[in-house]
Amino acid sequence: MKNFKLILNLTIVVTSFMFFQCTSEYTPIAGADGKDGIDGVDGVDGADTSAEACIACHSNSHRDPIYTAYNLSVHATETMMYTGQTVSEYTNRTGCVECHTSSGFIDYTEYGFTAEGNPAYQGKQTITCTTCHSSHRSFDFENDGNDFALRTLDPVALVIDPTITIDMTNDSDPIGASNLCVSCHQPRTAYPTPDADGNFAVTSSHWGPHHGPQSTLLKGLGGALLAGTTDYPGVGTAGHAQGASCVSCHMGEPTAADNGGHTWNPTDNACLTCHTSGVPTEVAGLQEDMDTLLGLLETEGVLTAEGEPVPGTYNVKVAQAAFNYLFLQEDKSKGIHNPKYAKALIKNSIENLQP
C-alpha cells in the first residue's frame, strides 16, 4: 500500500510539472548580435544551354543538307555513307585501318593506336557522322568556341616523322578543327634517301607519299629538296598555311549543291574572301612543268606515261624527282595549297633530270 501511494504522489507531481511546462509562455534569452559579413561578388552568367542552342544543330532541318552534301563528297564516293554501297578494301591492314575504317579511326584518334587483327575493323565499313564527331568538350560556345564535337582538335605528329607536328590553328580556325583533317591527310612514306651506292629501290607500283599529303604540302615540307635554281620557301610561310585552313577553304558557305559545307569542295566565295582581285597567278605554268617532268621520268623508266611507279632500282635523284611528281599529283590541289613550294619542287626536279 505504501509503495502504491508513493507512485501515485510521484505521478501527480510529474503530471503537474508537464502541464506547467506545456501551458507556460516561453521566453527566449536574447544573444549578442553577430558581425556583418563581407558582401559577395556578383557571379558570371552561366553558358546558354537552352534547348534552342542544341536544336540549332541537332535538328533535321540543320542535318538534312549536311547528309545531302556529304553524299556528293569524295569521302562518300568511297564509302557511300547512306546507301551502304561501301567500296573500302583496306580492312584490317596495319597502317590503313585508322583512316579507311570508322572503328579504326576512332581507336586511333581516341587512344593513339589500332589493334592489329581487331575484328572491329573487319568487313567493309562506312564512315558516318560519329566517325569524326563525338562529344562536346564545352557548351560555353560564346567563350570557348563551338568544337562541333570533333573527335580531336590536337596538333598532329606526322607518321613519317613524329618529331614534326602540324598545327592548323590560326585566325581562320581558332579551335584547330582542321587538325582532324591532318590526322589522315598526311603522307605515309617519306621521300627517298640513297643507299651506299647512291641508289634507291622502288619496290611497289603503289609507291609514293600516299593519297593524302595535303597538310605537308600546305606547310611546305615532306618533298625531296633537290638542289636547283628555284629557292624553297620557309616551312609554314605559305599564305594558306598562315591565314587559311582546311575548314575555312573547303567548308565555306555553299554557292551550289556540289560545293561548300560537307562536300569539301571549295567555293568561289571562299577564295574571293582573300583573293579579291580574282584568280591568283602563282600556279601559272605549273601543269606544263608537271607534264615536262613526267616525260623525263618516263624516259628514266621510273614512272609510266600514266604516272604509275615502276618497281626497280634507280639513282636516288631520279627516285626523288619521281617522288616529288607523285607528291604534287596526290595532293590534287594543282599546287594551290602552296604554289611557291610546289613550283620549286617541280622545277628543281626537272633541272636534275635534264642533260
Tab-separated table of C-alpha atoms in Angstrom:
chain	number	residue	atom	x	y	z
A	1	MET	CA	0.000	0.000	0.000
A	2	LYS	CA	2.812	2.407	0.884
A	3	ASN	CA	4.503	1.775	-2.457
A	4	PHE	CA	1.239	2.489	-4.290
A	5	LYS	CA	0.800	5.834	-2.501
A	6	LEU	CA	4.379	6.773	-3.324
A	7	ILE	CA	3.897	6.042	-7.033
A	8	LEU	CA	0.615	7.950	-7.065
A	9	ASN	CA	2.191	11.019	-5.492
A	10	LEU	CA	5.089	10.971	-7.962
A	11	THR	CA	2.659	10.699	-10.862
A	12	ILE	CA	0.758	13.749	-9.641
A	13	VAL	CA	3.968	15.765	-9.301
A	14	VAL	CA	5.264	14.803	-12.761
A	15	THR	CA	1.893	15.437	-14.406
A	16	SER	CA	1.659	18.813	-12.794
A	17	PHE	CA	5.147	19.701	-13.990
A	18	MET	CA	4.374	18.631	-17.569
A	19	PHE	CA	1.162	20.652	-17.542
A	20	PHE	CA	3.033	23.665	-16.257
A	21	GLN	CA	5.693	23.344	-18.985
A	22	CYS	CA	3.194	22.965	-21.839
A	23	THR	CA	0.938	25.826	-20.805
A	24	SER	CA	3.525	28.334	-19.634
A	25	GLU	CA	4.751	31.063	-22.042
A	26	TYR	CA	8.269	30.524	-23.443
A	27	THR	CA	10.614	33.498	-23.068
A	28	PRO	CA	13.788	33.264	-25.279
A	29	ILE	CA	17.062	34.579	-23.989
A	30	ALA	CA	18.483	37.261	-26.322
A	31	GLY	CA	22.043	36.700	-27.598
A	32	ALA	CA	24.638	39.147	-28.871
A	33	ASP	CA	24.380	40.347	-32.488
A	34	GLY	CA	26.849	38.804	-34.957
A	35	LYS	CA	29.327	40.809	-37.010
A	36	ASP	CA	28.322	41.947	-40.505
A	37	GLY	CA	29.739	39.717	-43.277
A	38	ILE	CA	31.543	40.855	-46.415
A	39	ASP	CA	29.318	41.410	-49.446
A	40	GLY	CA	29.568	38.657	-52.084
A	41	VAL	CA	30.755	39.157	-55.651
A	42	ASP	CA	28.246	39.036	-58.475
A	43	GLY	CA	28.575	35.726	-60.350
A	44	VAL	CA	29.168	35.276	-64.084
A	45	ASP	CA	26.171	34.257	-66.122
A	46	GLY	CA	26.201	30.577	-66.986
A	47	ALA	CA	26.506	29.256	-70.526
A	48	ASP	CA	23.402	29.214	-72.678
A	49	THR	CA	22.453	25.549	-72.572
A	50	SER	CA	18.857	26.091	-73.523
A	51	ALA	CA	17.105	23.743	-75.883
A	52	GLU	CA	17.340	26.354	-78.626
A	53	ALA	CA	21.142	26.262	-78.512
A	54	CYS	CA	21.064	22.497	-79.070
A	55	ILE	CA	18.310	22.491	-81.680
A	56	ALA	CA	20.300	24.953	-83.793
A	57	CYS	CA	22.460	21.991	-84.854
A	58	HIS	CA	20.646	18.906	-83.604
A	59	SER	CA	17.596	19.114	-85.821
A	60	ASN	CA	16.613	17.527	-89.112
A	61	SER	CA	16.385	20.903	-90.816
A	62	HIS	CA	20.052	21.513	-89.996
A	63	ARG	CA	21.334	17.994	-90.641
A	64	ASP	CA	19.490	17.035	-93.827
A	65	PRO	CA	21.507	19.413	-96.053
A	66	ILE	CA	24.684	18.052	-94.438
A	67	TYR	CA	23.712	14.496	-95.373
A	68	THR	CA	22.989	15.609	-98.937
A	69	ALA	CA	26.301	17.441	-99.216
A	70	TYR	CA	28.290	14.572	-97.740
A	71	ASN	CA	26.920	12.126	-100.297
A	72	LEU	CA	28.451	14.324	-103.011
A	73	SER	CA	31.899	14.297	-101.404
A	74	VAL	CA	34.946	12.250	-102.333
A	75	HIS	CA	34.736	10.622	-98.906
A	76	ALA	CA	31.258	9.365	-99.728
A	77	THR	CA	32.221	8.014	-103.140
A	78	GLU	CA	34.495	5.563	-101.315
A	79	THR	CA	32.110	4.583	-98.540
A	80	MET	CA	28.627	5.654	-99.683
A	81	MET	CA	27.536	6.575	-96.199
A	82	TYR	CA	23.789	6.262	-96.621
A	83	THR	CA	23.346	3.709	-99.388
A	84	GLY	CA	25.565	1.064	-97.830
A	85	GLN	CA	27.430	0.523	-101.122
A	86	THR	CA	30.816	0.550	-99.464
A	87	VAL	CA	33.928	0.013	-101.538
A	88	SER	CA	36.674	0.415	-98.923
A	89	GLU	CA	39.006	-2.579	-99.194
A	90	TYR	CA	41.564	-1.671	-96.537
A	91	THR	CA	40.092	-3.598	-93.619
A	92	ASN	CA	42.498	-4.893	-91.015
A	93	ARG	CA	45.659	-3.773	-92.804
A	94	THR	CA	48.154	-2.217	-90.425
A	95	GLY	CA	48.540	1.466	-91.212
A	96	CYS	CA	45.328	1.548	-93.254
A	97	VAL	CA	42.528	0.943	-90.766
A	98	GLU	CA	42.977	4.273	-88.956
A	99	CYS	CA	41.752	6.178	-91.997
A	100	HIS	CA	39.875	3.627	-94.079
A	101	THR	CA	37.606	2.186	-91.373
A	102	SER	CA	35.375	4.072	-88.970
A	103	SER	CA	36.242	1.983	-85.914
A	104	GLY	CA	39.950	2.172	-86.742
A	105	PHE	CA	39.852	5.968	-86.990
A	106	ILE	CA	38.031	6.227	-83.668
A	107	ASP	CA	40.585	3.982	-81.944
A	108	TYR	CA	43.498	5.903	-83.441
A	109	THR	CA	42.225	9.369	-82.511
A	110	GLU	CA	40.879	8.375	-79.083
A	111	TYR	CA	43.690	6.080	-77.920
A	112	GLY	CA	46.599	6.738	-80.292
A	113	PHE	CA	46.842	3.228	-81.689
A	114	THR	CA	44.960	0.484	-83.507
A	115	ALA	CA	44.950	-3.196	-82.560
A	116	GLU	CA	46.173	-5.395	-85.376
A	117	GLY	CA	43.684	-8.147	-86.101
A	118	ASN	CA	40.863	-6.408	-84.241
A	119	PRO	CA	37.619	-7.942	-85.557
A	120	ALA	CA	36.001	-4.498	-85.236
A	121	TYR	CA	37.927	-3.455	-88.349
A	122	GLN	CA	36.775	-6.377	-90.450
A	123	GLY	CA	34.393	-6.003	-93.341
A	124	LYS	CA	33.544	-3.009	-95.461
A	125	GLN	CA	32.739	-0.063	-93.233
A	126	THR	CA	31.002	3.207	-93.817
A	127	ILE	CA	32.314	6.472	-92.475
A	128	THR	CA	29.450	8.078	-90.574
A	129	CYS	CA	28.880	11.278	-88.633
A	130	THR	CA	30.165	9.593	-85.457
A	131	THR	CA	33.444	8.719	-87.157
A	132	CYS	CA	34.503	12.361	-86.905
A	133	HIS	CA	32.076	13.681	-84.274
A	134	SER	CA	31.666	12.528	-80.680
A	135	SER	CA	31.070	14.728	-77.603
A	136	HIS	CA	31.344	18.457	-76.920
A	137	ARG	CA	34.191	19.487	-74.641
A	138	SER	CA	32.340	22.621	-73.581
A	139	PHE	CA	28.874	24.029	-74.058
A	140	ASP	CA	30.052	27.587	-73.465
A	141	PHE	CA	30.315	28.312	-77.169
A	142	GLU	CA	30.458	32.067	-76.638
A	143	ASN	CA	33.725	31.886	-74.694
A	144	ASP	CA	35.217	28.550	-75.751
A	145	GLY	CA	34.003	28.343	-79.338
A	146	ASN	CA	31.921	25.575	-80.821
A	147	ASP	CA	34.126	22.490	-81.155
A	148	PHE	CA	31.421	20.748	-83.232
A	149	ALA	CA	32.033	17.678	-81.049
A	150	LEU	CA	35.031	16.771	-83.232
A	151	ARG	CA	36.965	13.753	-82.009
A	152	THR	CA	40.255	15.609	-81.928
A	153	LEU	CA	41.469	19.192	-82.127
A	154	ASP	CA	45.043	18.385	-81.134
A	155	PRO	CA	48.079	19.165	-83.306
A	156	VAL	CA	49.213	16.118	-85.264
A	157	ALA	CA	52.615	14.408	-85.137
A	158	LEU	CA	53.444	13.140	-88.616
A	159	VAL	CA	53.552	9.417	-89.307
A	160	ILE	CA	56.733	9.771	-91.386
A	161	ASP	CA	58.480	11.769	-88.654
A	162	PRO	CA	56.822	12.075	-85.212
A	163	THR	CA	59.254	14.854	-84.283
A	164	ILE	CA	57.366	17.103	-86.723
A	165	THR	CA	53.976	18.362	-85.576
A	166	ILE	CA	51.422	20.164	-87.702
A	167	ASP	CA	49.022	22.570	-86.034
A	168	MET	CA	46.377	24.194	-88.233
A	169	THR	CA	45.144	26.604	-85.542
A	170	ASN	CA	45.108	30.212	-86.749
A	171	ASP	CA	42.734	33.160	-87.029
A	172	SER	CA	40.682	31.370	-89.681
A	173	ASP	CA	40.389	28.249	-87.496
A	174	PRO	CA	40.806	29.329	-83.856
A	175	ILE	CA	39.812	25.975	-82.342
A	176	GLY	CA	42.023	23.881	-84.630
A	177	ALA	CA	39.179	21.968	-86.283
A	178	SER	CA	41.397	21.376	-89.326
A	179	ASN	CA	43.719	19.231	-87.223
A	180	LEU	CA	41.117	16.492	-87.561
A	181	CYS	CA	41.735	16.584	-91.322
A	182	VAL	CA	45.512	16.367	-90.846
A	183	SER	CA	45.032	13.083	-88.965
A	184	CYS	CA	44.550	11.373	-92.332
A	185	HIS	CA	45.652	13.930	-94.904
A	186	GLN	CA	49.373	13.411	-94.436
A	187	PRO	CA	51.936	11.263	-96.289
A	188	ARG	CA	52.624	7.694	-95.206
A	189	THR	CA	56.003	7.397	-96.948
A	190	ALA	CA	58.997	9.720	-96.665
A	191	TYR	CA	60.993	10.912	-99.677
A	192	PRO	CA	63.773	8.566	-100.893
A	193	THR	CA	67.217	8.535	-99.320
A	194	PRO	CA	70.232	6.932	-101.024
A	195	ASP	CA	71.732	3.556	-100.227
A	196	ALA	CA	75.502	3.041	-100.081
A	197	ASP	CA	75.679	3.161	-103.882
A	198	GLY	CA	73.594	6.318	-104.221
A	199	ASN	CA	70.544	4.419	-105.415
A	200	PHE	CA	67.020	3.798	-104.206
A	201	ALA	CA	64.806	0.758	-104.740
A	202	VAL	CA	61.169	1.306	-105.715
A	203	THR	CA	59.531	-1.909	-104.539
A	204	SER	CA	55.879	-1.361	-105.410
A	205	SER	CA	53.674	0.061	-108.130
A	206	HIS	CA	51.837	1.847	-105.291
A	207	TRP	CA	54.991	3.550	-104.024
A	208	GLY	CA	54.844	7.249	-103.208
A	209	PRO	CA	53.683	9.597	-100.463
A	210	HIS	CA	50.203	8.008	-100.434
A	211	HIS	CA	46.919	9.652	-101.361
A	212	GLY	CA	46.736	12.434	-98.790
A	213	PRO	CA	49.844	14.628	-98.462
A	214	GLN	CA	47.842	17.864	-98.449
A	215	SER	CA	48.810	19.038	-94.974
A	216	THR	CA	52.553	18.705	-95.582
A	217	LEU	CA	52.462	20.453	-98.946
A	218	LEU	CA	50.436	23.231	-97.342
A	219	LYS	CA	53.081	23.652	-94.645
A	220	GLY	CA	55.958	23.345	-97.114
A	221	LEU	CA	57.590	20.130	-96.017
A	222	GLY	CA	57.750	16.467	-96.995
A	223	GLY	CA	59.149	16.853	-100.506
A	224	ALA	CA	62.669	15.960	-101.677
A	225	LEU	CA	64.630	19.219	-101.731
A	226	LEU	CA	66.762	18.679	-104.819
A	227	ALA	CA	69.294	21.445	-105.466
A	228	GLY	CA	68.338	23.876	-108.201
A	229	THR	CA	67.938	27.477	-109.227
A	230	THR	CA	64.499	27.901	-107.639
A	231	ASP	CA	64.530	28.745	-103.937
A	232	TYR	CA	62.415	26.773	-101.498
A	233	PRO	CA	60.213	28.904	-99.228
A	234	GLY	CA	60.453	28.512	-95.464
A	235	VAL	CA	58.313	25.933	-93.699
A	236	GLY	CA	54.948	27.370	-92.723
A	237	THR	CA	55.401	30.630	-94.652
A	238	ALA	CA	52.775	29.970	-97.333
A	239	GLY	CA	49.809	32.321	-97.238
A	240	HIS	CA	47.383	29.410	-96.974
A	241	ALA	CA	49.349	27.995	-94.039
A	242	GLN	CA	49.270	31.288	-92.155
A	243	GLY	CA	45.877	32.755	-92.957
A	244	ALA	CA	43.667	29.902	-94.144
A	245	SER	CA	42.749	26.389	-93.094
A	246	CYS	CA	41.113	23.215	-94.331
A	247	VAL	CA	37.817	24.323	-92.825
A	248	SER	CA	37.866	27.930	-93.997
A	249	CYS	CA	38.626	26.990	-97.614
A	250	HIS	CA	36.858	23.654	-98.033
A	251	MET	CA	33.740	24.116	-95.885
A	252	GLY	CA	32.589	27.610	-96.836
A	253	GLU	CA	29.010	28.703	-97.359
A	254	PRO	CA	27.718	26.789	-100.409
A	255	THR	CA	27.028	28.619	-103.643
A	256	ALA	CA	25.723	25.464	-105.340
A	257	ALA	CA	24.609	21.968	-104.375
A	258	ASP	CA	28.009	20.463	-105.077
A	259	ASN	CA	30.288	22.828	-103.174
A	260	GLY	CA	30.915	24.119	-99.677
A	261	GLY	CA	29.994	22.502	-96.413
A	262	HIS	CA	30.400	18.753	-96.172
A	263	THR	CA	31.128	18.351	-99.882
A	264	TRP	CA	34.578	19.785	-99.036
A	265	ASN	CA	34.685	21.326	-102.496
A	266	PRO	CA	35.914	24.937	-102.216
A	267	THR	CA	33.528	27.664	-103.279
A	268	ASP	CA	34.409	30.762	-105.269
A	269	ASN	CA	33.407	32.964	-102.372
A	270	ALA	CA	35.817	31.106	-100.068
A	271	CYS	CA	38.659	32.100	-102.399
A	272	LEU	CA	37.438	35.625	-103.130
A	273	THR	CA	37.356	36.441	-99.420
A	274	CYS	CA	41.134	36.791	-99.659
A	275	HIS	CA	41.797	36.881	-103.408
A	276	THR	CA	39.696	39.953	-104.057
A	277	SER	CA	41.304	40.582	-107.445
A	278	GLY	CA	40.293	37.230	-108.834
A	279	VAL	CA	42.152	34.032	-109.578
A	280	PRO	CA	45.800	34.300	-108.460
A	281	THR	CA	48.566	33.614	-110.962
A	282	GLU	CA	51.044	31.955	-108.583
A	283	VAL	CA	50.480	28.493	-110.054
A	284	ALA	CA	50.598	29.576	-113.695
A	285	GLY	CA	52.740	27.188	-115.724
A	286	LEU	CA	52.880	24.500	-113.042
A	287	GLN	CA	50.858	21.969	-115.004
A	288	GLU	CA	53.129	22.398	-118.014
A	289	ASP	CA	56.149	21.791	-115.761
A	290	MET	CA	54.431	18.691	-114.354
A	291	ASP	CA	53.972	17.347	-117.884
A	292	THR	CA	57.640	18.023	-118.662
A	293	LEU	CA	58.754	16.232	-115.514
A	294	LEU	CA	56.528	13.234	-116.233
A	295	GLY	CA	58.077	12.900	-119.672
A	296	LEU	CA	61.573	12.873	-118.179
A	297	LEU	CA	60.569	10.328	-115.516
A	298	GLU	CA	59.015	8.101	-118.170
A	299	THR	CA	62.297	8.219	-120.098
A	300	GLU	CA	64.138	7.164	-116.921
A	301	GLY	CA	61.696	4.277	-116.606
A	302	VAL	CA	60.643	5.083	-113.033
A	303	LEU	CA	57.095	6.174	-113.962
A	304	THR	CA	54.727	5.097	-116.701
A	305	ALA	CA	53.069	7.563	-119.070
A	306	GLU	CA	50.097	7.493	-116.685
A	307	GLY	CA	52.320	8.414	-113.751
A	308	GLU	CA	52.379	4.969	-112.111
A	309	PRO	CA	55.609	3.874	-110.347
A	310	VAL	CA	57.634	1.090	-111.945
A	311	PRO	CA	59.451	-1.165	-109.417
A	312	GLY	CA	63.211	-1.155	-109.853
A	313	THR	CA	66.452	0.386	-108.596
A	314	TYR	CA	67.190	3.958	-109.662
A	315	ASN	CA	69.652	6.740	-108.998
A	316	VAL	CA	68.369	8.482	-105.884
A	317	LYS	CA	67.890	11.811	-107.732
A	318	VAL	CA	65.620	10.069	-110.232
A	319	ALA	CA	63.647	8.495	-107.386
A	320	GLN	CA	63.406	11.811	-105.564
A	321	ALA	CA	62.171	13.588	-108.672
A	322	ALA	CA	59.564	10.845	-109.130
A	323	PHE	CA	58.516	11.236	-105.506
A	324	ASN	CA	58.075	14.993	-105.966
A	325	TYR	CA	55.905	14.410	-109.026
A	326	LEU	CA	53.708	11.929	-107.112
A	327	PHE	CA	53.623	14.303	-104.139
A	328	LEU	CA	52.043	17.026	-106.265
A	329	GLN	CA	49.759	14.609	-108.102
A	330	GLU	CA	48.429	13.058	-104.902
A	331	ASP	CA	47.882	16.470	-103.317
A	332	LYS	CA	45.323	17.183	-106.074
A	333	SER	CA	45.272	20.943	-105.488
A	334	LYS	CA	47.362	21.605	-108.628
A	335	GLY	CA	49.806	23.473	-106.453
A	336	ILE	CA	47.250	25.841	-104.938
A	337	HIS	CA	47.910	24.694	-101.380
A	338	ASN	CA	51.454	26.086	-101.576
A	339	PRO	CA	52.361	27.486	-105.019
A	340	LYS	CA	55.948	28.551	-104.314
A	341	TYR	CA	56.891	25.260	-102.689
A	342	ALA	CA	55.164	23.248	-105.422
A	343	LYS	CA	56.949	25.147	-108.185
A	344	ALA	CA	60.341	24.791	-106.502
A	345	LEU	CA	59.928	21.022	-106.111
A	346	ILE	CA	58.980	20.511	-109.752
A	347	LYS	CA	61.364	22.970	-111.404
A	348	ASN	CA	64.368	21.720	-109.454
A	349	SER	CA	63.390	18.124	-110.179
A	350	ILE	CA	63.350	18.922	-113.900
A	351	GLU	CA	66.804	20.514	-113.697
A	352	ASN	CA	68.219	17.399	-112.031
A	353	LEU	CA	66.978	15.139	-114.846
A	354	GLN	CA	67.770	17.278	-117.853
A	355	PRO	CA	71.167	16.775	-119.550
